[in-house]
XYZ file of C-alpha atoms in Angstrom:
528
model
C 13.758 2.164 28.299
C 11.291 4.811 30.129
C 8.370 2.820 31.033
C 4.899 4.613 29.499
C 1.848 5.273 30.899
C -1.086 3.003 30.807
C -2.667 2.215 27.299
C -5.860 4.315 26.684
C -8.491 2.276 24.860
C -10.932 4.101 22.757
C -13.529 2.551 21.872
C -14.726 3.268 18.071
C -18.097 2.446 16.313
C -18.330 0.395 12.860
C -16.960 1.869 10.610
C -18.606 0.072 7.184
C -15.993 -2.102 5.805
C -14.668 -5.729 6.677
C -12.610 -5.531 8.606
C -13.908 -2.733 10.483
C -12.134 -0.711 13.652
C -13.415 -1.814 16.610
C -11.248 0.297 18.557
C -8.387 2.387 18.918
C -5.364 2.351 21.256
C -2.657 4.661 22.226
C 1.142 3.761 24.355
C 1.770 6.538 26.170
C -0.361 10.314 25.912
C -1.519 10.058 22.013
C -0.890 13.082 19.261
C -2.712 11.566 16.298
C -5.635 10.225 18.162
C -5.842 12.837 20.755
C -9.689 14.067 21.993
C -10.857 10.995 20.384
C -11.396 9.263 24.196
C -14.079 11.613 24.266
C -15.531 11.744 20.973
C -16.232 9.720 18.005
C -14.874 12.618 15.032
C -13.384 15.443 15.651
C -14.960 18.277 14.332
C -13.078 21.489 13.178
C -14.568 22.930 16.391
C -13.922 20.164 18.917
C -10.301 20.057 16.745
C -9.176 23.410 17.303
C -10.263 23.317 20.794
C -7.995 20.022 21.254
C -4.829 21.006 19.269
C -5.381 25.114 18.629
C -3.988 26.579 14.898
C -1.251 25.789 13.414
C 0.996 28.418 12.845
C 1.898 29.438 9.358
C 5.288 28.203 7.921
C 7.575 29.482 5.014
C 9.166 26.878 2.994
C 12.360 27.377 4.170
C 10.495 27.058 7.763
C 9.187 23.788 6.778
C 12.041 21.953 4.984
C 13.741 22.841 8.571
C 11.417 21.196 10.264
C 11.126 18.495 8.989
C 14.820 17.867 8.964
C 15.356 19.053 12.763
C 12.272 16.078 13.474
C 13.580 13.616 11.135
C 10.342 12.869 9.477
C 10.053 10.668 7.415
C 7.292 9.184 4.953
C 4.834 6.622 7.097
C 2.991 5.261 3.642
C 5.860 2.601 2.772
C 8.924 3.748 1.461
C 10.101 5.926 4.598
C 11.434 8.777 2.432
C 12.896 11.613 4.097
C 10.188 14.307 3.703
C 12.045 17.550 3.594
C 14.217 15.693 0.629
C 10.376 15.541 -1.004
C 9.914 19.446 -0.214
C 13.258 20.651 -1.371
C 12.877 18.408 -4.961
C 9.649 19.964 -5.502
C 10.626 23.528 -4.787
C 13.357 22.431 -6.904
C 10.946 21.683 -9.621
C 8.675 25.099 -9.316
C 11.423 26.687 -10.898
C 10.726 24.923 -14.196
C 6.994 25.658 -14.051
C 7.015 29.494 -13.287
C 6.229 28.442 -9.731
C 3.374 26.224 -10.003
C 3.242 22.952 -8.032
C 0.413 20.883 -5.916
C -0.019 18.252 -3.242
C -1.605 14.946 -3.105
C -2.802 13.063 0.041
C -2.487 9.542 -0.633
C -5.504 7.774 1.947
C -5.693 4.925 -0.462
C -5.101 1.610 1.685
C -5.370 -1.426 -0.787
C -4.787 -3.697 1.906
C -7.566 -5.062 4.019
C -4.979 -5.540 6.858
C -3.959 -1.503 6.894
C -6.470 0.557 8.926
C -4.876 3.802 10.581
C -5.248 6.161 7.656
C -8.688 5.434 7.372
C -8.969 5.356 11.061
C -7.342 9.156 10.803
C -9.928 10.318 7.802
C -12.555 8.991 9.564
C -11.805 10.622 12.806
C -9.263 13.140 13.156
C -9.409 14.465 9.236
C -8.851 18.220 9.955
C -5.214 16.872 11.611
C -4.883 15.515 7.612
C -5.899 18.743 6.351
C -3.784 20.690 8.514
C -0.655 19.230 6.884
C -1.946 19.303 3.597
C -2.736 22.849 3.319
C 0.284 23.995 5.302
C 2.533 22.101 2.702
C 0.117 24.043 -0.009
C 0.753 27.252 1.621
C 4.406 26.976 1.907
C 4.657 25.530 -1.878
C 2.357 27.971 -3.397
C 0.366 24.864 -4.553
C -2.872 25.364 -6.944
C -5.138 22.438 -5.382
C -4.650 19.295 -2.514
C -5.906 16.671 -3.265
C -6.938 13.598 -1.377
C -7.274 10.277 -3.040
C -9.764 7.682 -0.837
C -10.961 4.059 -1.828
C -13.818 3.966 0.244
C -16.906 5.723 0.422
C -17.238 6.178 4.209
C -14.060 7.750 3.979
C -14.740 10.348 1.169
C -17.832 11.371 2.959
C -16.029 12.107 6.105
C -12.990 14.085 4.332
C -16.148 16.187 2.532
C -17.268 16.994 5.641
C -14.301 18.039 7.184
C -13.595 20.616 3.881
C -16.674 22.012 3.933
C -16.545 22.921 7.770
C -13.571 24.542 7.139
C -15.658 27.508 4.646
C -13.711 29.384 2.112
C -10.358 28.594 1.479
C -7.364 29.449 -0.062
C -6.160 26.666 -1.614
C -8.738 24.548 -3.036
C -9.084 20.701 -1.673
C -10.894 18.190 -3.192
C -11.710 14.168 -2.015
C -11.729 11.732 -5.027
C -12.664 8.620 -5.002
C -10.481 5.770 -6.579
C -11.019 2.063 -7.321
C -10.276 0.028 -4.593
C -7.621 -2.271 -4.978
C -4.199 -3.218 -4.264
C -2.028 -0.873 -6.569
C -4.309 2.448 -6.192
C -1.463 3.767 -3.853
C 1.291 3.553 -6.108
C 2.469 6.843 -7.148
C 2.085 6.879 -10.575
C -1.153 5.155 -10.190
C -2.349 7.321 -7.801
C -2.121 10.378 -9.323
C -3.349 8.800 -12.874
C -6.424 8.493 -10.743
C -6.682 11.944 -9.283
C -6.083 13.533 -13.246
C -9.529 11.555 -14.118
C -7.146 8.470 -15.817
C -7.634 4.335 -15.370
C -5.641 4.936 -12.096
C -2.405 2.073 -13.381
C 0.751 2.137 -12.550
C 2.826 3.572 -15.963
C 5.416 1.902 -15.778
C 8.194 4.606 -15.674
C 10.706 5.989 -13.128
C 8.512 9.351 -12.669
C 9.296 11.085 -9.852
C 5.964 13.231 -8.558
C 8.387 15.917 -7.694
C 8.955 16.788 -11.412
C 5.458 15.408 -12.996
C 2.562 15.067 -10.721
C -1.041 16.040 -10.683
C -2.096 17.622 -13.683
C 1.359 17.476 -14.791
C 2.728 19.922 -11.867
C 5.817 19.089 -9.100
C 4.002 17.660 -6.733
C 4.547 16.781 -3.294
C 2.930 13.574 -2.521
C 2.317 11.607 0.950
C 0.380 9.483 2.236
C -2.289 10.658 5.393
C -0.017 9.302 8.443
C 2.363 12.004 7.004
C 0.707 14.707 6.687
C -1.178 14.416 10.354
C 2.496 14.134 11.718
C 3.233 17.427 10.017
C 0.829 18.993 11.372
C 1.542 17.947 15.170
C 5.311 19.217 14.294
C 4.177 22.505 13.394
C 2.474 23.370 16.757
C 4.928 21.406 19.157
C 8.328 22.894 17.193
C 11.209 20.156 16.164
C 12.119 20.114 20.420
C 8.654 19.432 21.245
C 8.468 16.948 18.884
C 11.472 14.773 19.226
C 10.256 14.506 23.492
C 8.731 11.377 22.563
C 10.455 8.255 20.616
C 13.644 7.078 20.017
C 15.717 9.490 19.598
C 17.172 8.830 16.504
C 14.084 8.815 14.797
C 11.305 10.506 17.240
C 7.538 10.756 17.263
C 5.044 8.008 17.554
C 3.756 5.977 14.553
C 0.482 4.095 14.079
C 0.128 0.617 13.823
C -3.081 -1.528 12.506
C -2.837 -4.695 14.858
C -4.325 -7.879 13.324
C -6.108 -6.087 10.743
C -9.035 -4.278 12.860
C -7.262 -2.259 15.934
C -5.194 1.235 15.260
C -2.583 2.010 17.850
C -0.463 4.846 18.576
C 3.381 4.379 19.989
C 5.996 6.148 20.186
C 8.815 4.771 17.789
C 11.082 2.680 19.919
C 9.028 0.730 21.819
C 9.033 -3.281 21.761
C 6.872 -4.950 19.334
C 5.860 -7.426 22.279
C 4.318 -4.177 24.254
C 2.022 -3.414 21.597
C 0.956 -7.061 21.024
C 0.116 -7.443 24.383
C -1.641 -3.737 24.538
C -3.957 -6.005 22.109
C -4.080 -9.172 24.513
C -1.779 -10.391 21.365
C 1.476 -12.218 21.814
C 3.641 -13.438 18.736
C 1.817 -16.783 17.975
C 3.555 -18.763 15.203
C 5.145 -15.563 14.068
C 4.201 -11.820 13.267
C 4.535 -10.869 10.088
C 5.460 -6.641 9.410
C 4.658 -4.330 6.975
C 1.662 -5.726 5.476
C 1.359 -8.539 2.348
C 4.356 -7.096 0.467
C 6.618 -6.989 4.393
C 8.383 -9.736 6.240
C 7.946 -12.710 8.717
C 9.780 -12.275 11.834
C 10.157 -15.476 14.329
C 8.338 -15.651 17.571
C 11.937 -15.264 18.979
C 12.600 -12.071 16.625
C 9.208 -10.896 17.261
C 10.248 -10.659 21.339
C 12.968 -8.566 21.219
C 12.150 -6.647 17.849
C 12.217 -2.820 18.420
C 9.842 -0.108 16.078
C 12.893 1.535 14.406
C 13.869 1.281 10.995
C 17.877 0.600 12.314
C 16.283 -2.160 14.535
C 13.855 -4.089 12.043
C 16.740 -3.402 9.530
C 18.046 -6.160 11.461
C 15.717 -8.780 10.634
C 15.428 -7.820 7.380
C 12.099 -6.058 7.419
C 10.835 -2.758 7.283
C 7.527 -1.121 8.910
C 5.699 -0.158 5.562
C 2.337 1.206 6.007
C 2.125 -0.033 9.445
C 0.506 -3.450 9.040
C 1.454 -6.216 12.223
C -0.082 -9.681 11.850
C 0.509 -12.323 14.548
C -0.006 -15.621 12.972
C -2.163 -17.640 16.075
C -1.016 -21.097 16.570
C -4.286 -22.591 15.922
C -3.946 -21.703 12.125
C -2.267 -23.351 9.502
C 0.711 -20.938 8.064
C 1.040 -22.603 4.668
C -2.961 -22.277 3.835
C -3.261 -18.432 5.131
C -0.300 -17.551 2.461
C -1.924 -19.789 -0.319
C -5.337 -17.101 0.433
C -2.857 -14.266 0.449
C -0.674 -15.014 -2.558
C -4.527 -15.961 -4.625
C -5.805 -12.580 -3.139
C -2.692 -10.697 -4.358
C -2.244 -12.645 -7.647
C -5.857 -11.472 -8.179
C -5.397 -7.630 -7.231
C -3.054 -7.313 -10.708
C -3.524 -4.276 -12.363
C -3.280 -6.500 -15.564
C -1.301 -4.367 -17.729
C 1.898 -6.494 -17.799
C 2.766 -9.885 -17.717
C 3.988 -10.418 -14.767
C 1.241 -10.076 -12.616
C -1.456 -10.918 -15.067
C 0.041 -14.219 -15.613
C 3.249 -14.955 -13.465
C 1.218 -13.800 -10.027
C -1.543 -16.457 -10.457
C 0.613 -19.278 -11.935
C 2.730 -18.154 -8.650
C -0.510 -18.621 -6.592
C -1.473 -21.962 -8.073
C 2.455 -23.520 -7.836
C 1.837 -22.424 -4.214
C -1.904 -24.025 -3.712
C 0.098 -27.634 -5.646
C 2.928 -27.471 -3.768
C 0.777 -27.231 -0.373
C -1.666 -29.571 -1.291
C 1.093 -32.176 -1.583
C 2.706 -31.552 -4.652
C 5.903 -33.137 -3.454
C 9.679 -31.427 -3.968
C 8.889 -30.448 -7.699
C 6.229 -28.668 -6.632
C 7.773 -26.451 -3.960
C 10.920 -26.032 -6.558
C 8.404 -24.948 -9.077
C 6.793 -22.758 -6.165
C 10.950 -20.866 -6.331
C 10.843 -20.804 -9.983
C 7.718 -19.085 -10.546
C 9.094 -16.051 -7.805
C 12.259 -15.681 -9.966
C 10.417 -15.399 -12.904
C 8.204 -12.121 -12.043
C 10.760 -10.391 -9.710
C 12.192 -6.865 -11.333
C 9.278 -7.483 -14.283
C 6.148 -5.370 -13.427
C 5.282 -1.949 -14.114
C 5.391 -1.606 -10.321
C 6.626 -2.905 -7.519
C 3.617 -5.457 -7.040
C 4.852 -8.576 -8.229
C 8.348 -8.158 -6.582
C 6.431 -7.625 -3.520
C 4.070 -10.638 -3.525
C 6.972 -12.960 -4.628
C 8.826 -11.211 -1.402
C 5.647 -12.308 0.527
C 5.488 -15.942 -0.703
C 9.713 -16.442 -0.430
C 9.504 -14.981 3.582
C 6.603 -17.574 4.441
C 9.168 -20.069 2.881
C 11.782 -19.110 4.993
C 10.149 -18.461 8.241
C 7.808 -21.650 8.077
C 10.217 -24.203 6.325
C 8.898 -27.731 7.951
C 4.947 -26.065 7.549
C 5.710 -26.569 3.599
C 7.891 -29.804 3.335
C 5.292 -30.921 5.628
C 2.475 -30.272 3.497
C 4.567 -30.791 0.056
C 5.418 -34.449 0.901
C 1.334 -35.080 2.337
C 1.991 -35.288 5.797
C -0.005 -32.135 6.769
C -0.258 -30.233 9.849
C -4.022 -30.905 11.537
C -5.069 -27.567 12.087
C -7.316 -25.487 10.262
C -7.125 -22.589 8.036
C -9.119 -19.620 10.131
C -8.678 -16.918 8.086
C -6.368 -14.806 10.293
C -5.106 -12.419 7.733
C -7.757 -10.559 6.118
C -8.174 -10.793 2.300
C -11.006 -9.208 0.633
C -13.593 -11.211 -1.470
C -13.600 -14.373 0.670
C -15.265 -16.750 -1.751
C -12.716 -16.083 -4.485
C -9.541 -17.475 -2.377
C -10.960 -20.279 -0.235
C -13.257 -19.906 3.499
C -11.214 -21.169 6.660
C -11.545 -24.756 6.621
C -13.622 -26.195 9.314
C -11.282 -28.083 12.409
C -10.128 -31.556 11.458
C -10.039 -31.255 7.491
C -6.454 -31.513 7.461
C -5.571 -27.942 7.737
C -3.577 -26.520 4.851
C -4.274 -29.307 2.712
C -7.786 -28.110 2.749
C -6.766 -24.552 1.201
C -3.994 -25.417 -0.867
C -5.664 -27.503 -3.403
C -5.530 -26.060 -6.938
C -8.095 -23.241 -7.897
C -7.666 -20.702 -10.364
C -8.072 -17.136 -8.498
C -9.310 -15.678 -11.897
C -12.220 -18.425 -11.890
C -14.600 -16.410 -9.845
C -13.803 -12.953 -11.090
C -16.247 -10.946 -13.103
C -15.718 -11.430 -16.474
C -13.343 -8.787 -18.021
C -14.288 -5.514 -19.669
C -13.668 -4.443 -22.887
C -9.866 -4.233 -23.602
C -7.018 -2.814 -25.456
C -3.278 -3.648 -26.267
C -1.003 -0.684 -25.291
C 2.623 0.053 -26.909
C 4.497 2.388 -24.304
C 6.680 4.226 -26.961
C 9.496 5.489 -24.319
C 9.911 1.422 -24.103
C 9.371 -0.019 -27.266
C 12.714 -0.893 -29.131
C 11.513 -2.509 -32.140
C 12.262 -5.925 -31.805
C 9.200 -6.897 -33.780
C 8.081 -10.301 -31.662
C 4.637 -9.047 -31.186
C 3.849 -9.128 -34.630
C 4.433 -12.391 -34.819
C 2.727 -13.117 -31.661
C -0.660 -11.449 -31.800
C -0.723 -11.818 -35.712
C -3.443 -9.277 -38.125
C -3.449 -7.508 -34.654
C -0.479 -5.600 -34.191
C 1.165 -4.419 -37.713
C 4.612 -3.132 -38.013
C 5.757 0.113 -39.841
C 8.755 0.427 -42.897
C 10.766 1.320 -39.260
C 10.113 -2.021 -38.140
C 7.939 -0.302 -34.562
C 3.740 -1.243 -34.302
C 1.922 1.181 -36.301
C -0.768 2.119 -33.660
C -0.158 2.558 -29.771
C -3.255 1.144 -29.115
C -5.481 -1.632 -30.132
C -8.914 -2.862 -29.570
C -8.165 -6.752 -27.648
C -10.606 -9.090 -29.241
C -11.396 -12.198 -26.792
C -10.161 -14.555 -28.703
C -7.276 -12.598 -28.867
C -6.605 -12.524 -25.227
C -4.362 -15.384 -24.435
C -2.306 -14.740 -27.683
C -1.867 -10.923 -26.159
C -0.786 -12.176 -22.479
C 2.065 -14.213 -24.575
C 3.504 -11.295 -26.363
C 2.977 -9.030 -22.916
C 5.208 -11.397 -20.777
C 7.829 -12.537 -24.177
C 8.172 -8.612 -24.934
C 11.923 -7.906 -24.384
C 11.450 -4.448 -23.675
C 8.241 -4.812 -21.289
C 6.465 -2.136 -24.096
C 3.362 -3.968 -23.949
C 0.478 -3.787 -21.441
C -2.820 -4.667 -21.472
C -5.499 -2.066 -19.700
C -9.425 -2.112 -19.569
C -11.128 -0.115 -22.202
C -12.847 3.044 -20.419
C-alpha cells in the first residue's frame, strides 16, 4: 500500500455537547475537512475560495456519477446512491414530477461525531450536495433534520449566507435520541409528526417528506457529492481503494473526527489517535461489531474487507476498548442506555430491551449459567420484532460482546470477577441513569452489573395512547381480552377505534397485549 503523508491535526474548539470534538484529523491531503487547518467554520466566502462552485449537473449527469465513483451511502446501510436517484426519478413520474430531499444530520449516538463535526464546520460542503441533488430532481424543498441545537444554529447560518435561493432549505430540529435517524422516523419528524419509526417497509423513494419521492441521505453523503461534482468520477477515485474510492470519516473513541481514504489499516488510524486496539475495537457504533485485537491489526476500511469479520462500518463509529476497563460492565451501561433510548411503541423494545439489559446486569453481577442462558434467551426473543431495526441491533450489540469477550462473562457469571474498573470508555448519554465508572478496586464489572431498572430514573411518562396500525391488524381479537373496557371489538371482530387514550393503570396491561399481539398492530406512542 502507498504510504500517505503525515496526519494533519486540527485543532477544534468545544463544541457544546458531551462528548465534544476536541479535534480533527485527516490521513493523507483531506476533502471533507479541507481549509479547516486554518479556520474554525468555513464560511460561504472562505468555502468558495477553498473548493470554488460546483458545477451544475443534469440527472442523468448525476446518476453517472455517482455510479462511475461508486458512492455509496456513509449513514449506515451503505446503499448505492445512484440506485437512490434513479428510484426516485422513478417515482416523479407518479407525482407529475414532484419530489424532495432530506439531509439526515441526526446522530443518536453519543459515540458518532463527524456529521456534526461537518454541520458545524464545513456546512456549505452539506449544502452543496443537497441542493445539487434538488436541482437535478426538480425537488420543492431540502431539508435538514439536526438533534442538537449548536448544530441547527450553524446550518441557519450557513442558509442564510447563501441569500435567495432556488430551492428552499430549511434546518429542523428533532428530539434527540437513538431512533431519530431511522427513515421513517426521520421524515415523520421533518412533516411536524412524533418523529417514530412506523413500522412499515416504506421506501422514501416512493413516500417521503410531505408525502413526495424523496431522496434521503445522511450529511457524510451529501458532502461527498459535492467533492465528486468538482473533481469528476477520475478525480475522485485518485484516492482510496480502488474498488470503492474516496476517503470516509471516522469518529475515534467518541470525541476525534478523522478523514482517510478507504483502504487504509484500521491500526493507522488508531495510532493517528495515539490509540492502539486495547482489549478490542468495536465498529460501527452500538448496533456494529467487536473485532479482536488480532482482527483489529490487520482489519482494512472496506466493506469486502470488514465483510470478513463480520462487521460493517455503519455511521463511522471506532471504539477501542482500553485494557484498564472492564468489558462486561461497559456493555451492561450500553445495553441500559440503549434499552432506555426505545421509542416505546412496540413491545420489543419497551419491554424485551430492558428485561435484556437487566438479564445482562444479573448475569454479570454473578448470576451464574442460568443467568447468562437467560442473558441468550432474552436476545432471541426481540430479534425481527420491532418497528425498526433497534432491538435487532442492540441484541446484535449484546450477542458480539458475548462472543468476543467469552471468559470476561463466565468470569463474572460464576463470581470470580475481573479487578478492574468500569471507566466509562464508551460514551452513553445521561450518566446517572446507567451506572458512573466504578472507582479502582470495587471489583470491576461486578460493580456495574448489579440489577437496576434503566426506566427507574427516567422522567415519568407523558400522557399516552394505544395505537391499532390497520395495514397490520388481522383481527385476532387478543387485545380485547387483554386490555379489557379499553379496546372494544366491532360485529367484524377488528378494535373499533385506532386510537385510545392509555390510562396509568392501564399501562402494564397495554405493554402485555403490545408484545402478545400476533400481528405486531399495536404500539404505544406519547400523546402530543
Amino acid at each position: 500500500m502507498t504510504l500517505l503523508a503525515p496526519a494533519t491535526t486540527i485543532p477544534l474548539p468545544a463544541v457544546g455537547r458531551a462528548p465534544v470534538v476536541p479535534a480533527l484529523a485527516a490521513l493523507g491531503p483531506p476533502r471533507l475537512l479541507a481549509g479547516l487547518d486554518g479556520a474554525e467554520r468555513l464560511d460561504r466566502v472562505a468555502h468558495l475560495t477553498r473548493h470554488g462552485s460546483p458545477p451544475d449537473l443534469s440527472a442523468s449527469e448525476l446518476v453517472a456519477l455517482a455510479e462511475d465513483t461508486g458512492l455509496r451511502g456513509r449513514g449506515g446501510a451503505g446503499f448505492p446512491f445512484a440506485r437512490k436517484l434513479s428510484a426516485v426519478l422513478e417515482g416523479r413520474r407518479r407525482t407529475d414530477g414532484r419530489a424532495a430531499v432530506v439531509v439526515n444530520g441526526s446522530e443518536g449516538e453519543p459515540s458518532c461525531l463527524k456529521d456534526a463535526a461537518l454541520l458545524l464546520y464545513a456546512p456549505h460542503l452539506v449544502l452543496d450536495g443537497a441542493l445539487l441533488a434538488a436541482r437535478a430532481l426538480g425537488a420543492e424543498e431540502v431539508a435538514i433534520g439536526v438533534t442538537r441545537a449548536d448544530v441547527a444554529r450553524s446550518v441557519r447560518r450557513a442558509i442564510a449566507e447563501r441569500g435567495p435561493l432556488s430551492t428552499p432549505v430549511r434546518a429542523q430540529l428533532l428530539t434527540e435520541r437513538f431512533v431519530t435517524g431511522e427513515g421513517t422516523a426521520l421524515t415523520d419528524g421533518l412533516n411536524r409528526g412524533p418523529g417514530l419509526p412506523s413500522g412499515r417497509k416504506v421506501r422514501s423513494s416512493e413516500r417521503g417528506l410531505n408525502g413526495l419521492p424523496t431522496l434521503l441521505s445522511n450529511t457524510e453523503t451529501y458532502a461527498q457529492l459535492a467533492v465528486a461534482a468538482r473533481l469528476g468520477a477520475l478525480g475522485f477515485r485518485t484516492t482510496g481503494d480502488p474498488a470503492e474510492p474516496g476517503t470516509v470519516l471516522l469518529t475515534v473513541a467518541g470525541e476525534r473526527v478523522v478523514e482517510a481514504p478507504t483502504g487504509v489499516p484500521l491500526a493507522r488510524v488508531l495510532a493517528l489517535c495515539g490509540l492502539g486496539p486495547g482489549q478490542g475495537v468495536l465498529v460501527g457504533g452500538y448496533h456494529g461489531t467487536w473485532l479482536s485485537p488480532s482482527a483489529a491489526a490487520t482489519a482494512v476500511l472496506t466493506r469486502e474487507a470488514l465483510a470478513t469479520h463480520g462487521a460493517v462500518l455503519g455511521a463511522g463509529a471506532v471504539l477501542p476498548l482500553p485494557e484498564g476497563t472492564c468489558p462486561a460492565g461497559e456493555t451492561v451501561r450500553v445495553a441500559r442506555w440503549l434499552a432506555a433510548e426505545s421509542a416505546g411503541q412496540c413491545g420489543p423494545c419497551v419491554l424485551g430491551l430492558p428485561a435484556l439489559a437487566d438479564a445482562l446486569g444479573q448475569a454479570v453481577g454473578g448470576g451464574g449459567q442460568r443467568a447468562l442462558d437467560a442473558v441468550r434467551a432474552r436476545m432471541r426473543a426481540v430479534e425481527r420484532r420491532g418497528a425498526c431495526s433497534h432491538p435487532d441491533g442492540t441484541a446484535r450489540f449484546v450477542a458480539s460482546a458475548l462472543a468476543a469477550f467469552p471468559e470476561e462473562f463466565a468470569g463474572h457469571a460464576h463470581g470470580a470477577g475481573c479487578g478492574r474498573p468500569v471507566l466509562g470508555v464508551l460514551p452513553v448519554t445521561g450518566e446517572e441513569a446507567y451506572g458512573s465508572a466504578s472507582a479502582p478496586g470495587t471489583g470491576g464489572g461486578r460493580h456495574a452489573g448489579g440489577h437496576t431498572s434503566t426506566r427507574a430514573s427516567r422522567p415519568p411518562a407523558p400522557g399516552q395512547r394505544l395505537l391499532v396500525d390497520w395495514t397490520l391488524c388481522q383481527g385476532h381479537g387478543l387485545c380485547a381480552d387483554l386490555v379489557p373496557g379499553m379496546v372494544r371489538l366491532g360485529a367484524d371482530g377488528y378494535p373499533e377505534r385506532a386510537t385510545m387514550p392509555l390510562p396509568a393503570r392501564m399501562r402494564r396491561r397495554a405493554q402485555l397485549a403490545v408484545r402478545r399481539c400476533p400481528a405486531l398492530a399495536l404500539r404505544i406512542q406519547d400523546a402530543t
